[in-house]
Amino acid sequence: MFSKNSGVSTLTLAMEAILTALDDAGLSLDDVDGLATHRVGDSTPPWVVAPALGLDGVSWYLDQFGGGSVSHSVVGQAAMAVASGVAGTVVVYRAINARSEFRMGGTGRGAAPVFDAQYQAPYGYFAPPQQFAMYARAHMNAYGTTHEQLGAIAVRQRAYAVKNARALKRDPITLDDYLASRWIAEPFRLLDCCLETDGACALVITSAERARDLAQPPVLISGAAWGGGDSFFSGVPTDFTVTEAARMAPRLYAMAGVGPEDIDVAELYDCFTYSVLVQLEDYGFCPKGEGGPFVESGEGPPVNTHGGFLSEGYVHGVNHVAEAVAQLRGTAGDRQVAGARVALSTAQPGYVLAGTSALILRGER
Amino acid sequence: MTRLDPDRDSAPWWAAVDRGELLLQRCASCGVPRFPARALCNRCRSRETAWVPARGTGRVYSWIVNHQRFLPDLPVPYAVVCVRLDEGEDILMYGNLVDAAPEALAPGLPVRAVLRDGLVQWTPA
């Protein structure tokens, strides 16, 4: 339904449009596992709409930046998601109050960049180190995870960065250095936090057949998975110690035909030390709650062999994929993991009302 | 810090805070309380809803003590708490710990809401 003043939020418009389309198709929300939209700062993204609808187990999402120029690209990408098998039924929506709230190029007012900010920012809670510190504290409360265990992650990753000429931080650190670094937001210290980095990183994706004729050894994408994220909405799980990665990982491993025991090297999204710890649990390297002792023991595959976002630099994840590729090609120099054939590379595991995604890559050496 | 613009779902909730009232929505069909405000119950998908007073009590689920001066006008340190409301394990609200030192914080600490300066704050019950 169109109007000049809907009187409702773009979230409501999105939910009504989705329910109407499903009803028309003779489907229900239980049939939907993909959600896609596009926005220019004027609407509500899939990971807010999904939990608001009580949509469970989203296996593909798309939040494309853009206005009218990308509307059909969203449909095309949804078709690719279905054709590749990562999603069975995708709903594409676009929900705007483009007359009464957010006019194109008009009032200068945009929709809130994140839905939950209005309930958090007035209390001085808005920065990622604060948000992930809140999640880490919940893990400490539930499982007795310690500062020293978080520190073990920072120290080990720095040791890798020492061997990485591209890394921004190459001075070795000890656990004492970690414990002496200043508080940012308890329980996080400075050395729990990734670097703020200027940089760029790019990947070339083509067919395996074509890749085999090119200048570098190919690395194959064996698995790719998407997942919904956590939620600030009541009515869906609100346990900060379990991320969406836990629900997504079985899909990812199944697509690649491997399990955690087959991973030779893991590049795990490390915006903060804690996100590594929780992903070691949620990707099945150790049981839930045992991430602390696990990182202290040094068990499991080598993790963040370039130093990660904590010590190499933070390009929001694409540098993780690039490091996995280097390891699988055998070009990682002093930090090369001997015989690495299968790598896991992950995105943010789904905190802060975001989705998640991950790749399993395979070398051909 | 100042409040952000409410959205069309949250405007009545913030207006109630300004009147000194802490509200929740309650699904008129299945009776489940919900927060933050929105038009549809994500359990039974009913659109029928009513505003009801919250008890204003809960337990501390997690917290941070912020030391970094992220904004020039924000004195540090300060504590931010995440509270599970007594109406339901799945209802989370954030706020500052007020009228108590951060050392008082512990998992499961009972707290009550203090509506102050247009915000919802929390203090040990």
PDB file of N, CA, C and O in Angstrom, chain A residues 3-41:
ATOM      1  N   SER A   3       1.312   5.551   0.115  1.00  0.00           N
ATOM      2  CA  SER A   3       0.678   6.760   0.640  1.00  0.00           C
ATOM      3  C   SER A   3       1.717   7.878   0.680  1.00  0.00           C
ATOM      4  O   SER A   3       2.886   7.654   0.365  1.00  0.00           O
ATOM      5  N   LYS A   4       1.295   9.070   1.085  1.00  0.00           N
ATOM      6  CA  LYS A   4       2.255  10.154   1.297  1.00  0.00           C
ATOM      7  C   LYS A   4       2.673  10.256   2.742  1.00  0.00           C
ATOM      8  O   LYS A   4       3.586  10.998   3.084  1.00  0.00           O
ATOM      9  N   ASN A   5       1.960   9.532   3.605  1.00  0.00           N
ATOM     10  CA  ASN A   5       2.357   9.477   5.008  1.00  0.00           C
ATOM     11  C   ASN A   5       1.851   8.172   5.603  1.00  0.00           C
ATOM     12  O   ASN A   5       0.686   8.066   5.996  1.00  0.00           O
ATOM     13  N   SER A   6       2.731   7.196   5.670  1.00  0.00           N
ATOM     14  CA  SER A   6       2.314   5.864   6.133  1.00  0.00           C
ATOM     15  C   SER A   6       1.929   5.891   7.609  1.00  0.00           C
ATOM     16  O   SER A   6       1.140   5.066   8.060  1.00  0.00           O
ATOM     17  N   GLY A   7       2.520   6.805   8.356  1.00  0.00           N
ATOM     18  CA  GLY A   7       2.240   6.867   9.787  1.00  0.00           C
ATOM     19  C   GLY A   7       2.921   5.781  10.596  1.00  0.00           C
ATOM     20  O   GLY A   7       2.800   5.750  11.815  1.00  0.00           O
ATOM     21  N   VAL A   8       3.613   4.876   9.925  1.00  0.00           N
ATOM     22  CA  VAL A   8       4.285   3.780  10.648  1.00  0.00           C
ATOM     23  C   VAL A   8       5.771   3.766  10.295  1.00  0.00           C
ATOM     24  O   VAL A   8       6.228   4.477   9.395  1.00  0.00           O
ATOM     25  N   SER A   9       6.526   2.940  10.993  1.00  0.00           N
ATOM     26  CA  SER A   9       7.962   2.849  10.768  1.00  0.00           C
ATOM     27  C   SER A   9       8.262   2.050   9.504  1.00  0.00           C
ATOM     28  O   SER A   9       7.422   1.274   9.022  1.00  0.00           O
ATOM     29  N   THR A  10       9.485   2.198   8.993  1.00  0.00           N
ATOM     30  CA  THR A  10       9.878   1.379   7.841  1.00  0.00           C
ATOM     31  C   THR A  10       9.951  -0.096   8.238  1.00  0.00           C
ATOM     32  O   THR A  10       9.768  -0.973   7.404  1.00  0.00           O
ATOM     33  N   LEU A  11      10.202  -0.377   9.538  1.00  0.00           N
ATOM     34  CA  LEU A  11      10.159  -1.773  10.000  1.00  0.00           C
ATOM     35  C   LEU A  11       8.761  -2.354   9.810  1.00  0.00           C
ATOM     36  O   LEU A  11       8.600  -3.468   9.293  1.00  0.00           O
ATOM     37  N   THR A  12       7.755  -1.581  10.208  1.00  0.00           N
ATOM     38  CA  THR A  12       6.376  -2.057  10.041  1.00  0.00           C
ATOM     39  C   THR A  12       6.049  -2.238   8.565  1.00  0.00           C
ATOM     40  O   THR A  12       5.459  -3.263   8.165  1.00  0.00           O
ATOM     41  N   LEU A  13       6.420  -1.277   7.746  1.00  0.00           N
ATOM     42  CA  LEU A  13       6.163  -1.397   6.302  1.00  0.00           C
ATOM     43  C   LEU A  13       6.809  -2.661   5.749  1.00  0.00           C
ATOM     44  O   LEU A  13       6.205  -3.404   4.968  1.00  0.00           O
ATOM     45  N   ALA A  14       8.062  -2.913   6.159  1.00  0.00           N
ATOM     46  CA  ALA A  14       8.778  -4.085   5.653  1.00  0.00           C
ATOM     47  C   ALA A  14       8.065  -5.369   6.074  1.00  0.00           C
ATOM     48  O   ALA A  14       7.848  -6.277   5.258  1.00  0.00           O
ATOM     49  N   MET A  15       7.677  -5.443   7.346  1.00  0.00           N
ATOM     50  CA  MET A  15       7.031  -6.666   7.830  1.00  0.00           C
ATOM     51  C   MET A  15       5.713  -6.915   7.102  1.00  0.00           C
ATOM     52  O   MET A  15       5.413  -8.036   6.695  1.00  0.00           O
ATOM     53  N   GLU A  16       4.925  -5.844   6.920  1.00  0.00           N
ATOM     54  CA  GLU A  16       3.630  -6.009   6.251  1.00  0.00           C
ATOM     55  C   GLU A  16       3.816  -6.433   4.794  1.00  0.00           C
ATOM     56  O   GLU A  16       3.075  -7.282   4.283  1.00  0.00           O
ATOM     57  N   ALA A  17       4.791  -5.837   4.122  1.00  0.00           N
ATOM     58  CA  ALA A  17       5.026  -6.189   2.719  1.00  0.00           C
ATOM     59  C   ALA A  17       5.461  -7.644   2.591  1.00  0.00           C
ATOM     60  O   ALA A  17       5.008  -8.374   1.698  1.00  0.00           O
ATOM     61  N   ILE A  18       6.322  -8.078   3.496  1.00  0.00           N
ATOM     62  CA  ILE A  18       6.816  -9.465   3.455  1.00  0.00           C
ATOM     63  C   ILE A  18       5.666 -10.440   3.704  1.00  0.00           C
ATOM     64  O   ILE A  18       5.507 -11.436   2.982  1.00  0.00           O
ATOM     65  N   LEU A  19       4.854 -10.147   4.731  1.00  0.00           N
ATOM     66  CA  LEU A  19       3.734 -11.047   5.046  1.00  0.00           C
ATOM     67  C   LEU A  19       2.726 -11.084   3.894  1.00  0.00           C
ATOM     68  O   LEU A  19       2.183 -12.149   3.561  1.00  0.00           O
ATOM     69  N   THR A  20       2.498  -9.932   3.270  1.00  0.00           N
ATOM     70  CA  THR A  20       1.550  -9.884   2.150  1.00  0.00           C
ATOM     71  C   THR A  20       2.065 -10.694   0.964  1.00  0.00           C
ATOM     72  O   THR A  20       1.316 -11.460   0.341  1.00  0.00           O
ATOM     73  N   ALA A  21       3.349 -10.553   0.675  1.00  0.00           N
ATOM     74  CA  ALA A  21       3.927 -11.294  -0.459  1.00  0.00           C
ATOM     75  C   ALA A  21       3.881 -12.797  -0.209  1.00  0.00           C
ATOM     76  O   ALA A  21       3.583 -13.589  -1.115  1.00  0.00           O
ATOM     77  N   LEU A  22       4.166 -13.193   1.020  1.00  0.00           N
ATOM     78  CA  LEU A  22       4.141 -14.623   1.347  1.00  0.00           C
ATOM     79  C   LEU A  22       2.722 -15.171   1.264  1.00  0.00           C
ATOM     80  O   LEU A  22       2.490 -16.263   0.734  1.00  0.00           O
ATOM     81  N   ASP A  23       1.781 -14.391   1.777  1.00  0.00           N
ATOM     82  CA  ASP A  23       0.386 -14.820   1.748  1.00  0.00           C
ATOM     83  C   ASP A  23      -0.074 -14.993   0.302  1.00  0.00           C
ATOM     84  O   ASP A  23      -0.726 -15.976  -0.065  1.00  0.00           O
ATOM     85  N   ASP A  24       0.324 -14.059  -0.536  1.00  0.00           N
ATOM     86  CA  ASP A  24      -0.046 -14.108  -1.952  1.00  0.00           C
ATOM     87  C   ASP A  24       0.524 -15.354  -2.618  1.00  0.00           C
ATOM     88  O   ASP A  24      -0.097 -15.957  -3.493  1.00  0.00           O
ATOM     89  N   ALA A  25       1.724 -15.744  -2.179  1.00  0.00           N
ATOM     90  CA  ALA A  25       2.406 -16.896  -2.791  1.00  0.00           C
ATOM     91  C   ALA A  25       1.954 -18.221  -2.178  1.00  0.00           C
ATOM     92  O   ALA A  25       2.365 -19.284  -2.635  1.00  0.00           O
ATOM     93  N   GLY A  26       1.133 -18.148  -1.139  1.00  0.00           N
ATOM     94  CA  GLY A  26       0.739 -19.375  -0.462  1.00  0.00           C
ATOM     95  C   GLY A  26       1.851 -19.945   0.397  1.00  0.00           C
ATOM     96  O   GLY A  26       1.909 -21.149   0.646  1.00  0.00           O
ATOM     97  N   LEU A  27       2.749 -19.080   0.852  1.00  0.00           N
ATOM     98  CA  LEU A  27       3.854 -19.512   1.720  1.00  0.00           C
ATOM     99  C   LEU A  27       3.699 -18.862   3.095  1.00  0.00           C
ATOM    100  O   LEU A  27       2.925 -17.926   3.266  1.00  0.00           O
ATOM    101  N   SER A  28       4.474 -19.368   4.062  1.00  0.00           N
ATOM    102  CA  SER A  28       4.502 -18.742   5.389  1.00  0.00           C
ATOM    103  C   SER A  28       5.938 -18.376   5.734  1.00  0.00           C
ATOM    104  O   SER A  28       6.877 -18.765   5.029  1.00  0.00           O
ATOM    105  N   LEU A  29       6.100 -17.663   6.838  1.00  0.00           N
ATOM    106  CA  LEU A  29       7.450 -17.280   7.264  1.00  0.00           C
ATOM    107  C   LEU A  29       8.332 -18.506   7.498  1.00  0.00           C
ATOM    108  O   LEU A  29       9.548 -18.438   7.351  1.00  0.00           O
ATOM    109  N   ASP A  30       7.716 -19.633   7.841  1.00  0.00           N
ATOM    110  CA  ASP A  30       8.502 -20.842   8.076  1.00  0.00           C
ATOM    111  C   ASP A  30       9.213 -21.321   6.805  1.00  0.00           C
ATOM    112  O   ASP A  30      10.155 -22.099   6.878  1.00  0.00           O
ATOM    113  N   ASP A  31       8.740 -20.871   5.647  1.00  0.00           N
ATOM    114  CA  ASP A  31       9.360 -21.284   4.382  1.00  0.00           C
ATOM    115  C   ASP A  31      10.536 -20.400   3.997  1.00  0.00           C
ATOM    116  O   ASP A  31      11.267 -20.717   3.061  1.00  0.00           O
ATOM    117  N   VAL A  32      10.722 -19.286   4.696  1.00  0.00           N
ATOM    118  CA  VAL A  32      11.703 -18.279   4.266  1.00  0.00           C
ATOM    119  C   VAL A  32      13.044 -18.505   4.952  1.00  0.00           C
ATOM    120  O   VAL A  32      13.109 -18.626   6.173  1.00  0.00           O
ATOM    121  N   ASP A  33      14.113 -18.565   4.174  1.00  0.00           N
ATOM    122  CA  ASP A  33      15.446 -18.641   4.783  1.00  0.00           C
ATOM    123  C   ASP A  33      16.398 -17.591   4.213  1.00  0.00           C
ATOM    124  O   ASP A  33      17.583 -17.605   4.498  1.00  0.00           O
ATOM    125  N   GLY A  34      15.862 -16.673   3.422  1.00  0.00           N
ATOM    126  CA  GLY A  34      16.698 -15.591   2.902  1.00  0.00           C
ATOM    127  C   GLY A  34      15.933 -14.275   2.902  1.00  0.00           C
ATOM    128  O   GLY A  34      14.725 -14.254   2.685  1.00  0.00           O
ATOM    129  N   LEU A  35      16.651 -13.191   3.179  1.00  0.00           N
ATOM    130  CA  LEU A  35      16.022 -11.871   3.243  1.00  0.00           C
ATOM    131  C   LEU A  35      16.988 -10.867   2.611  1.00  0.00           C
ATOM    132  O   LEU A  35      18.172 -10.856   2.947  1.00  0.00           O
ATOM    133  N   ALA A  36      16.487 -10.053   1.695  1.00  0.00           N
ATOM    134  CA  ALA A  36      17.379  -9.131   0.979  1.00  0.00           C
ATOM    135  C   ALA A  36      16.706  -7.783   0.789  1.00  0.00           C
ATOM    136  O   ALA A  36      15.501  -7.706   0.548  1.00  0.00           O
ATOM    137  N   THR A  37      17.514  -6.738   0.901  1.00  0.00           N
ATOM    138  CA  THR A  37      16.978  -5.395   0.652  1.00  0.00           C
ATOM    139  C   THR A  37      18.090  -4.487   0.145  1.00  0.00           C
ATOM    140  O   THR A  37      19.253  -4.912   0.021  1.00  0.00           O
ATOM    141  N   HIS A  38      17.742  -3.265  -0.188  1.00  0.00           N
ATOM    142  CA  HIS A  38      18.749  -2.238  -0.434  1.00  0.00           C
ATOM    143  C   HIS A  38      18.298  -0.956   0.254  1.00  0.00           C
ATOM    144  O   HIS A  38      17.112  -0.758   0.508  1.00  0.00           O
ATOM    145  N   ARG A  39      19.285  -0.118   0.617  1.00  0.00           N
ATOM    146  CA  ARG A  39      18.978   1.084   1.399  1.00  0.00           C
ATOM    147  C   ARG A  39      19.973   2.181   1.069  1.00  0.00           C
ATOM    148  O   ARG A  39      21.085   1.905   0.631  1.00  0.00           O
ATOM    149  N   VAL A  40      19.578   3.410   1.326  1.00  0.00           N
ATOM    150  CA  VAL A  40      20.525   4.530   1.341  1.00  0.00           C
ATOM    151  C   VAL A  40      20.355   5.276   2.660  1.00  0.00           C
ATOM    152  O   VAL A  40      20.099   6.475   2.669  1.00  0.00           O
ATOM    153  N   GLY A  41      20.484   4.584   3.757  1.00  0.00           N
ATOM    154  CA  GLY A  41      20.320   5.212   5.062  1.00  0.00           C
ATOM    155  C   GLY A  41      18.888   5.608   5.354  1.00  0.00           C
ATOM    156  O   GLY A  41      18.641   6.543   6.107  1.00  0.00           O
TER     157      GLY A  41
END
